[in-house]
Amino acid sequence: MFHRTCILVLINLVSIAAIAQDQGAEPVTLFENVRIFDGKGTALSTAMNVLVRGNVIERISADPIAVSRSSTTAIIAGNGRTLMPGLIDAHWHAMLIATAPAEAITGDVGYNNLLAANEANDTLMRGFTTVRDVGGPAFGLKRAIDEGIVNGPRIFPSGAMITVTSGHGDFRQLSELPRIVGGRLSRMEQIGGSMIADSPDEVRVRVREQLMQGASQIKLTAGGGVSSRFSPIDVSTFTETELRAAVEAAENWGTYVAAHAFTTAAIRRAIAAGVKCIEHGFLMDEETARLIAEKGIWLSLQPLPEELRQGFPVGSIQRIKADQIWPGIARTYELAKKYKIKTAWGTDVLFSRALAKRQGAILASLTRWYTAAEALAMATSVNGELLAMAGKRNPYPGKLGVIEKGALADLLLVDGDPLADIDLIAEPEKHFVVIMKDGKIYKNTASR
Ligand SMILES: [Zn+2]
């Protein structure tokens, strides 16, 4: 009897060991017969095979690649379709899309996170495998995505956007004034959406709090904004000393500050203080474009769609400000091209899942100024370079936005050639056959 039990135990141990070995094996995906847009080039490659092991692109070869078939191996017949890097949106607010503005501030935090998780899944299903979150309480969402609890893109979080009193990001009502310095925080501050700071010391505290929570870069608002009621568009908000305090704190942490700024004055002050990335910049003059180029500063632009402007009610403060900004969009893209500025691409979709659905279409609209290859490079390899500025604070060390040996395996298999027809990326449900992030397949409708 004793002997029989021993044998049974032994058999069980052997089978458990076999299962463990199988589970421990890194998943392998082989894309056969694909033409590659590598994130940088101007044309697709000839037919290639691409091997992904774990979360990394291991091999790219015109010759067949042999793989041993196991339960963790997937072989995808490309049939000449296009393999390209996952898309990157450099100006995204993961927590501020699915909610209405008032709900984002006063609504239930748990509910808002669940809404954001739902939208994060949609974002990934549109082929956006990475976003740079430039303001909003996205740390919890990021963690849940990274742990595989919910599906979504990689998030490079800034945490709360940091503003002065009355600046872009101060969402208080006049009835909440005056603030007692060191007193109770406003609701948006309590939930980590934005933080108000009115001295270099306060700026340092707020910046370091974001870094403590895992911010990969810091977002400040250096001038007025469209959607905030109490920030005129013409103002410069933080003093240079305040901006420098943020830059020092970020750089001590090995990362950088991105500043929201429209006007020449706000942009120049931010650059003087050491800011490395300007968001929007739509009211800059030509001399400032030249300065940005000379200094190698990043310009993070968004081809904001016309319906966003029209969404603000006629006669509202926001609409008056939007009417000032919108003509600057085309002009700024032209300046960015003229001076060969390092230009990131993003959408800045806010409070609209309908508009978020058009994320790919907004990218495709860049063909007003760029070739399809240039536009797609911006949303892949170029944005990948911007993300890498997070240095050691990069939550996903490895190369993003390119298809090359050793890069992280964020990949899209596209039915058709997006360099010939960029509108393919506007209909991801139809044309994206495989969506892979970090070596894991989230969508696969390719037939063998
Ligand atoms: Zn924004």
Coordinates of C-alpha atoms and ligand atoms in Angstrom, one line a residue:
M1 CA 0.0 0.0 0.0
F2 CA 2.7 2.4 1.1
H3 CA 4.7 1.5 -2.0
R4 CA 1.8 2.2 -4.4
T5 CA 1.2 5.7 -2.8
C6 CA 4.9 6.5 -3.3
I7 CA 4.6 5.6 -7.0
L8 CA 1.5 7.7 -7.4
V9 CA 3.2 10.7 -5.7
L10 CA 6.2 10.2 -8.0
I11 CA 4.0 10.2 -11.1
N12 CA 2.3 13.3 -9.9
L13 CA 5.5 15.1 -9.3
V14 CA 6.8 14.2 -12.7
S15 CA 3.7 15.5 -14.4
I16 CA 3.7 18.7 -12.3
A17 CA 7.4 19.2 -13.3
A18 CA 6.5 18.7 -17.0
I19 CA 3.7 21.3 -16.8
A20 CA 5.9 23.7 -14.9
Q21 CA 8.6 23.4 -17.6
D22 CA 6.0 24.1 -20.3
Q23 CA 4.6 27.1 -18.5
G24 CA 8.1 28.4 -17.8
A25 CA 9.1 28.3 -21.5
E26 CA 9.1 31.7 -23.1
P27 CA 6.3 32.2 -25.7
V28 CA 7.5 32.3 -29.2
T29 CA 5.8 33.8 -32.2
L30 CA 6.9 33.5 -35.8
F31 CA 5.6 35.9 -38.4
E32 CA 6.1 34.3 -41.8
N33 CA 6.2 36.1 -45.1
V34 CA 5.6 39.7 -44.0
R35 CA 6.8 43.0 -45.5
I36 CA 8.2 45.2 -42.8
F37 CA 7.8 48.9 -42.1
D38 CA 10.5 49.2 -39.5
G39 CA 9.3 52.6 -38.1
K40 CA 12.0 54.6 -39.9
G41 CA 12.2 53.7 -43.6
T42 CA 10.3 55.1 -46.6
A43 CA 9.4 51.7 -48.2
L44 CA 8.3 48.3 -47.1
S45 CA 10.9 45.5 -47.1
T46 CA 10.8 42.5 -49.3
A47 CA 9.3 39.3 -47.8
M48 CA 10.7 38.6 -44.3
N49 CA 10.2 36.3 -41.4
V50 CA 10.3 37.7 -37.9
L51 CA 10.8 35.7 -34.7
V52 CA 9.6 37.0 -31.4
R53 CA 10.8 35.2 -28.2
G54 CA 9.5 36.4 -24.9
N55 CA 8.9 40.1 -25.3
V56 CA 11.7 40.8 -27.7
I57 CA 12.2 40.6 -31.5
E58 CA 14.9 37.9 -31.7
R59 CA 15.5 37.5 -35.4
I60 CA 14.5 39.1 -38.8
S61 CA 15.4 37.0 -41.8
A62 CA 14.6 36.6 -45.5
D63 CA 15.4 32.9 -45.0
P64 CA 13.0 30.6 -43.3
I65 CA 13.3 30.5 -39.5
A66 CA 12.8 27.1 -37.9
V67 CA 11.0 26.9 -34.6
S68 CA 10.1 23.8 -32.6
R69 CA 6.4 23.6 -32.2
S70 CA 5.1 23.6 -28.6
S71 CA 2.1 24.8 -26.8
T72 CA 3.8 28.2 -26.4
T73 CA 4.6 28.7 -30.1
A74 CA 2.4 30.6 -32.5
I75 CA 3.1 30.7 -36.2
I76 CA 1.3 33.5 -38.1
A77 CA 1.1 33.3 -41.9
G78 CA 1.7 36.9 -43.0
N79 CA 0.8 36.2 -46.6
G80 CA 2.7 39.3 -47.7
R81 CA 0.9 41.6 -45.2
T82 CA 2.7 44.5 -43.5
L83 CA 4.3 44.1 -40.1
M84 CA 4.9 47.5 -38.4
P85 CA 5.7 48.7 -34.9
G86 CA 2.8 49.3 -32.5
L87 CA 1.6 52.9 -32.5
I88 CA 2.6 55.5 -29.9
D89 CA 0.5 58.5 -28.8
A90 CA 2.8 61.0 -27.2
H91 CA 0.0 63.2 -25.8
W92 CA -2.7 61.2 -24.1
H93 CA -4.7 61.4 -20.9
A94 CA -5.8 57.8 -20.1
M95 CA -8.0 58.9 -17.2
L96 CA -9.7 61.8 -18.9
I97 CA -11.3 60.3 -22.0
A98 CA -14.2 58.1 -21.0
T99 CA -15.5 60.4 -18.3
A100 CA -17.3 63.7 -18.6
P101 CA -15.3 66.7 -17.3
A102 CA -17.3 67.1 -14.1
E103 CA -17.2 63.4 -13.5
A104 CA -13.4 63.3 -13.8
I105 CA -13.2 65.8 -10.9
T106 CA -16.1 65.0 -8.6
G107 CA -17.1 61.5 -9.7
D108 CA -16.4 58.2 -8.0
V109 CA -12.7 57.3 -8.3
G110 CA -13.4 53.6 -8.6
Y111 CA -15.9 54.0 -11.3
N112 CA -13.6 56.4 -13.2
N113 CA -10.8 53.9 -13.1
L114 CA -13.1 51.1 -14.5
L115 CA -14.1 53.5 -17.3
A116 CA -10.5 54.3 -18.0
A117 CA -9.6 50.5 -18.0
N118 CA -12.4 49.9 -20.6
E119 CA -11.1 52.7 -22.8
A120 CA -7.5 51.4 -22.3
N121 CA -8.6 48.1 -23.9
D122 CA -10.1 50.0 -26.8
T123 CA -6.9 52.0 -27.1
L124 CA -4.8 48.9 -27.4
M125 CA -7.3 47.4 -29.9
R126 CA -6.8 50.5 -32.1
G127 CA -3.1 49.4 -32.3
F128 CA -1.8 51.9 -29.8
T129 CA 0.6 49.9 -27.7
T130 CA 2.1 52.8 -25.9
V131 CA 0.9 56.2 -24.7
R132 CA 2.7 59.0 -22.9
D133 CA 0.2 60.2 -20.3
V134 CA 0.6 63.9 -19.9
G135 CA -1.6 64.5 -16.9
G136 CA -4.1 62.5 -14.9
P137 CA -4.1 59.9 -12.0
A138 CA -3.1 57.0 -14.2
F139 CA -0.6 55.2 -11.9
G140 CA -3.2 52.6 -10.8
L141 CA -4.4 51.9 -14.3
K142 CA -0.8 51.5 -15.5
R143 CA -0.1 49.0 -12.7
A144 CA -3.2 47.0 -13.5
I145 CA -2.2 46.9 -17.2
D146 CA 1.4 45.9 -16.5
E147 CA 0.2 43.2 -14.1
G148 CA -2.1 41.8 -16.8
I149 CA -5.3 42.5 -14.8
V150 CA -6.7 44.6 -17.6
N151 CA -5.6 45.0 -21.2
G152 CA -4.2 48.3 -22.4
P153 CA -1.2 50.1 -23.7
R154 CA 2.1 50.7 -22.0
I155 CA 1.7 54.0 -20.1
F156 CA 4.5 56.5 -19.5
P157 CA 2.8 58.4 -16.7
S158 CA 3.3 62.0 -15.6
G159 CA 0.8 61.8 -12.8
A160 CA -0.7 65.0 -11.8
M161 CA -0.1 68.0 -14.1
I162 CA 1.4 70.8 -12.1
T163 CA 0.0 74.3 -12.4
V164 CA 0.0 77.7 -10.7
T165 CA -3.1 79.1 -9.0
S166 CA -5.5 80.1 -11.9
G167 CA -3.2 78.3 -14.4
H168 CA -4.2 75.6 -16.9
G169 CA -5.0 72.7 -14.6
D170 CA -6.4 74.7 -11.7
F171 CA -10.0 73.3 -11.9
R172 CA -11.3 75.0 -8.8
Q173 CA -14.4 77.2 -8.6
L174 CA -14.1 80.8 -7.4
S175 CA -16.1 79.7 -4.3
E176 CA -13.1 77.5 -3.3
L177 CA -10.9 80.6 -2.9
P178 CA -8.9 81.6 -0.9
R179 CA -6.6 78.6 -0.5
I180 CA -4.9 78.4 2.9
V181 CA -1.2 77.5 2.0
G182 CA -0.6 74.1 3.5
G183 CA -4.4 73.7 4.0
R184 CA -6.9 71.3 2.5
L185 CA -6.3 70.2 -1.1
S186 CA -8.9 70.7 -3.8
R187 CA -10.7 67.7 -5.1
M188 CA -8.6 67.4 -8.3
E189 CA -5.4 67.5 -6.2
Q190 CA -6.8 64.8 -3.8
I191 CA -7.3 62.4 -6.6
G192 CA -3.9 63.2 -8.2
G193 CA -5.3 64.8 -11.4
S194 CA -3.5 68.1 -11.1
M195 CA -1.5 69.9 -8.4
I196 CA -1.3 73.6 -7.6
A197 CA 2.1 75.1 -6.7
D198 CA 2.9 78.7 -6.2
S199 CA 6.5 78.8 -5.2
P200 CA 9.7 76.9 -6.1
D201 CA 9.4 74.9 -2.9
E202 CA 5.9 73.9 -3.6
V203 CA 6.9 72.9 -7.1
R204 CA 9.7 70.7 -5.8
V205 CA 7.3 68.9 -3.4
R206 CA 4.7 68.3 -6.1
V207 CA 7.3 67.1 -8.7
R208 CA 8.9 64.8 -6.2
E209 CA 5.5 63.3 -5.2
Q210 CA 4.9 62.4 -8.8
L211 CA 8.3 60.8 -9.1
M212 CA 7.7 58.9 -5.9
Q213 CA 4.6 57.4 -7.5
G214 CA 6.5 56.3 -10.6
A215 CA 6.2 59.3 -13.0
S216 CA 8.4 58.7 -16.0
Q217 CA 8.5 62.4 -16.8
I218 CA 6.9 65.5 -15.3
K219 CA 4.2 67.7 -16.9
L220 CA 3.9 71.4 -16.0
T221 CA 1.6 74.0 -17.5
A222 CA 3.8 77.0 -18.4
G223 CA 1.0 79.1 -19.9
G224 CA -2.8 79.4 -20.3
G225 CA -4.9 76.6 -21.8
V226 CA -8.1 76.3 -23.8
S227 CA -10.2 74.1 -21.5
S228 CA -9.4 75.8 -18.2
R229 CA -11.8 78.6 -17.3
F230 CA -9.4 80.9 -15.4
S231 CA -6.2 80.8 -17.5
P232 CA -6.1 83.4 -20.3
I233 CA -4.3 82.0 -23.3
D234 CA -1.7 84.9 -23.4
V235 CA -0.3 84.3 -19.9
S236 CA 3.0 82.9 -18.8
T237 CA 2.3 81.2 -15.5
F238 CA 5.2 79.7 -13.6
T239 CA 8.2 82.0 -13.0
E240 CA 11.5 80.9 -14.5
T241 CA 12.7 80.0 -10.9
E242 CA 9.7 77.8 -10.4
L243 CA 10.2 76.1 -13.7
R244 CA 13.8 75.6 -12.9
A245 CA 12.9 74.0 -9.5
A246 CA 10.8 71.4 -11.4
V247 CA 13.6 70.8 -14.0
E248 CA 16.2 70.3 -11.2
A249 CA 14.0 67.8 -9.3
A250 CA 13.2 65.9 -12.5
E251 CA 16.8 65.9 -13.7
N252 CA 18.0 64.8 -10.2
W253 CA 15.7 61.8 -10.8
G254 CA 17.2 61.2 -14.3
T255 CA 14.2 62.4 -16.3
Y256 CA 12.8 65.5 -17.9
V257 CA 10.0 68.1 -17.8
A258 CA 7.4 68.6 -20.6
A259 CA 5.7 71.9 -20.5
H260 CA 2.3 72.9 -21.9
A261 CA 2.9 76.3 -23.6
F262 CA 1.3 78.1 -26.6
T263 CA 3.0 81.5 -26.7
T264 CA 6.5 82.6 -27.6
A265 CA 7.0 84.1 -24.1
A266 CA 5.9 80.9 -22.2
I267 CA 7.9 78.7 -24.5
R268 CA 11.1 80.8 -24.2
R269 CA 10.8 80.9 -20.5
A270 CA 10.4 77.2 -20.3
I271 CA 13.4 76.6 -22.5
A272 CA 15.5 79.0 -20.4
A273 CA 14.6 77.0 -17.3
G274 CA 15.7 73.7 -18.9
V275 CA 12.4 72.2 -20.1
K276 CA 13.1 69.5 -22.7
C277 CA 9.8 69.1 -24.4
I278 CA 7.2 71.8 -25.4
E279 CA 3.6 70.6 -25.7
H280 CA 1.4 72.4 -28.4
G281 CA 3.4 75.6 -29.0
F282 CA 0.7 76.7 -31.5
L283 CA 1.2 80.5 -31.0
M284 CA 5.0 80.6 -31.3
D285 CA 6.8 83.0 -33.7
E286 CA 9.4 82.0 -36.2
E287 CA 12.4 83.0 -34.1
T288 CA 11.2 80.6 -31.4
A289 CA 10.9 77.8 -33.9
R290 CA 14.5 78.5 -34.8
L291 CA 15.5 78.5 -31.1
I292 CA 13.7 75.2 -30.5
A293 CA 15.5 73.6 -33.4
E294 CA 18.9 75.0 -32.4
K295 CA 18.6 73.7 -28.8
G296 CA 17.3 70.3 -29.8
I297 CA 14.1 70.8 -27.8
W298 CA 11.3 68.4 -28.6
L299 CA 8.0 69.8 -29.9
S300 CA 5.0 67.7 -29.1
L301 CA 2.3 68.6 -31.6
Q302 CA -1.2 67.5 -32.2
P303 CA -3.2 67.9 -35.4
L304 CA -6.3 68.9 -33.3
P305 CA -9.4 68.1 -35.3
E306 CA -11.8 70.9 -36.3
E307 CA -14.8 69.2 -34.5
L308 CA -12.9 69.6 -31.2
R309 CA -13.0 73.4 -31.7
Q310 CA -16.6 73.3 -32.7
G311 CA -17.4 71.2 -29.6
F312 CA -16.9 74.3 -27.4
P313 CA -20.2 76.3 -27.3
V314 CA -20.1 79.5 -29.4
G315 CA -19.5 82.5 -27.1
S316 CA -18.0 80.4 -24.3
I317 CA -14.6 81.4 -22.9
Q318 CA -13.2 78.1 -24.2
R319 CA -14.5 78.7 -27.7
I320 CA -13.0 82.2 -27.8
K321 CA -9.6 80.7 -26.8
A322 CA -9.9 77.7 -29.2
D323 CA -10.6 80.2 -32.1
Q324 CA -7.3 81.9 -31.2
I325 CA -5.3 78.6 -31.1
W326 CA -6.7 76.6 -34.1
P327 CA -5.2 78.8 -36.9
G328 CA -1.8 78.2 -35.3
I329 CA -1.9 74.4 -35.8
A330 CA -1.1 74.4 -39.5
R331 CA 1.4 77.3 -39.1
T332 CA 3.3 75.5 -36.4
Y333 CA 3.5 72.2 -38.4
E334 CA 4.9 74.3 -41.2
L335 CA 7.5 75.8 -38.9
A336 CA 8.4 72.5 -37.4
K337 CA 9.0 71.1 -40.9
K338 CA 10.9 74.2 -42.1
Y339 CA 13.3 74.1 -39.1
K340 CA 13.5 70.3 -38.9
I341 CA 12.4 70.4 -35.3
K342 CA 12.2 67.1 -33.4
T343 CA 8.5 66.7 -33.6
A344 CA 6.4 64.2 -31.6
W345 CA 2.9 63.3 -32.5
G346 CA -0.1 63.0 -30.2
T347 CA -3.9 63.5 -30.1
D348 CA -4.8 65.2 -26.7
V349 CA -8.2 63.6 -26.9
L350 CA -10.2 64.7 -23.9
F351 CA -13.6 63.6 -22.6
S352 CA -14.8 61.9 -25.7
R353 CA -14.7 58.2 -26.6
A354 CA -16.2 59.1 -29.9
L355 CA -13.1 61.2 -30.7
A356 CA -10.8 58.6 -29.2
K357 CA -12.2 56.1 -31.8
R358 CA -10.7 58.4 -34.4
Q359 CA -7.2 58.2 -32.9
G360 CA -5.8 56.5 -36.0
A361 CA -7.7 58.9 -38.3
I362 CA -6.1 61.9 -36.4
L363 CA -2.7 60.3 -37.1
A364 CA -3.6 59.9 -40.8
S365 CA -4.6 63.6 -40.9
L366 CA -0.8 64.4 -40.6
T367 CA -0.6 63.8 -44.4
R368 CA -1.7 67.4 -44.7
W369 CA 2.0 68.1 -44.1
Y370 CA 3.9 64.8 -44.2
T371 CA 4.2 61.7 -46.3
A372 CA 2.5 58.6 -45.0
A373 CA 5.9 57.2 -44.1
E374 CA 6.9 60.4 -42.2
A375 CA 3.6 60.4 -40.3
L376 CA 3.9 56.7 -39.4
A377 CA 7.6 57.2 -38.4
M378 CA 6.5 60.0 -36.1
A379 CA 4.0 57.8 -34.3
T380 CA 6.5 54.9 -34.0
S381 CA 10.3 55.5 -34.0
V382 CA 10.3 59.2 -33.4
N383 CA 7.8 59.0 -30.5
G384 CA 9.9 56.1 -29.2
E385 CA 12.9 58.4 -29.1
L386 CA 11.0 60.9 -27.0
L387 CA 9.9 58.2 -24.6
A388 CA 13.5 57.2 -24.1
M389 CA 14.2 60.6 -22.6
A390 CA 12.7 59.2 -19.4
G391 CA 16.1 57.5 -19.0
K392 CA 16.3 55.3 -16.0
R393 CA 12.7 56.2 -15.1
N394 CA 11.6 54.5 -18.3
P395 CA 9.2 51.9 -16.9
Y396 CA 9.7 49.6 -20.0
P397 CA 13.5 49.5 -20.7
G398 CA 14.1 48.5 -24.2
K399 CA 13.5 50.0 -27.7
L400 CA 10.0 51.0 -28.6
G401 CA 8.6 52.1 -32.0
V402 CA 11.0 50.1 -34.2
I403 CA 11.2 46.7 -35.8
E404 CA 14.8 45.6 -35.3
K405 CA 16.6 42.8 -33.5
G406 CA 16.5 43.2 -29.8
A407 CA 13.6 45.8 -29.8
L408 CA 10.5 45.2 -27.6
A409 CA 7.9 43.2 -29.5
D410 CA 5.0 45.6 -29.9
L411 CA 3.8 44.8 -33.4
L412 CA 0.9 45.2 -35.8
L413 CA 0.1 43.0 -38.7
V414 CA -1.7 45.2 -41.2
D415 CA -3.8 43.9 -44.1
G416 CA -2.5 46.1 -46.8
D417 CA 0.2 48.7 -47.2
P418 CA -0.2 51.7 -44.8
L419 CA 2.6 53.6 -46.6
A420 CA 0.4 53.5 -49.8
D421 CA -2.8 54.0 -48.0
I422 CA -2.4 55.5 -44.5
D423 CA -6.2 55.5 -44.0
L424 CA -5.9 51.8 -43.2
I425 CA -4.9 52.8 -39.7
A426 CA -8.1 54.7 -39.2
E427 CA -10.0 51.4 -39.3
P428 CA -8.1 49.1 -37.0
E429 CA -10.9 46.6 -36.4
K430 CA -10.9 45.9 -40.1
H431 CA -7.2 46.2 -41.1
F432 CA -5.2 45.2 -38.0
V433 CA -5.0 41.5 -38.2
V434 CA -2.6 40.9 -35.3
I435 CA -2.0 43.2 -32.3
M436 CA 1.0 42.2 -30.2
K437 CA 2.3 44.1 -27.1
D438 CA 5.3 43.0 -25.1
G439 CA 5.4 39.7 -27.1
K440 CA 1.8 38.9 -26.2
I441 CA -0.9 38.5 -28.8
Y442 CA -4.0 40.5 -28.0
K443 CA -5.7 40.1 -31.4
N444 CA -5.2 37.5 -34.1
T445 CA -7.6 37.1 -37.0
A446 CA -4.9 35.8 -39.4
S447 CA -5.7 32.5 -40.9
R448 CA -3.0 30.0 -41.3
Ligands
ZN1 ZN -3.2 67.6 -22.9

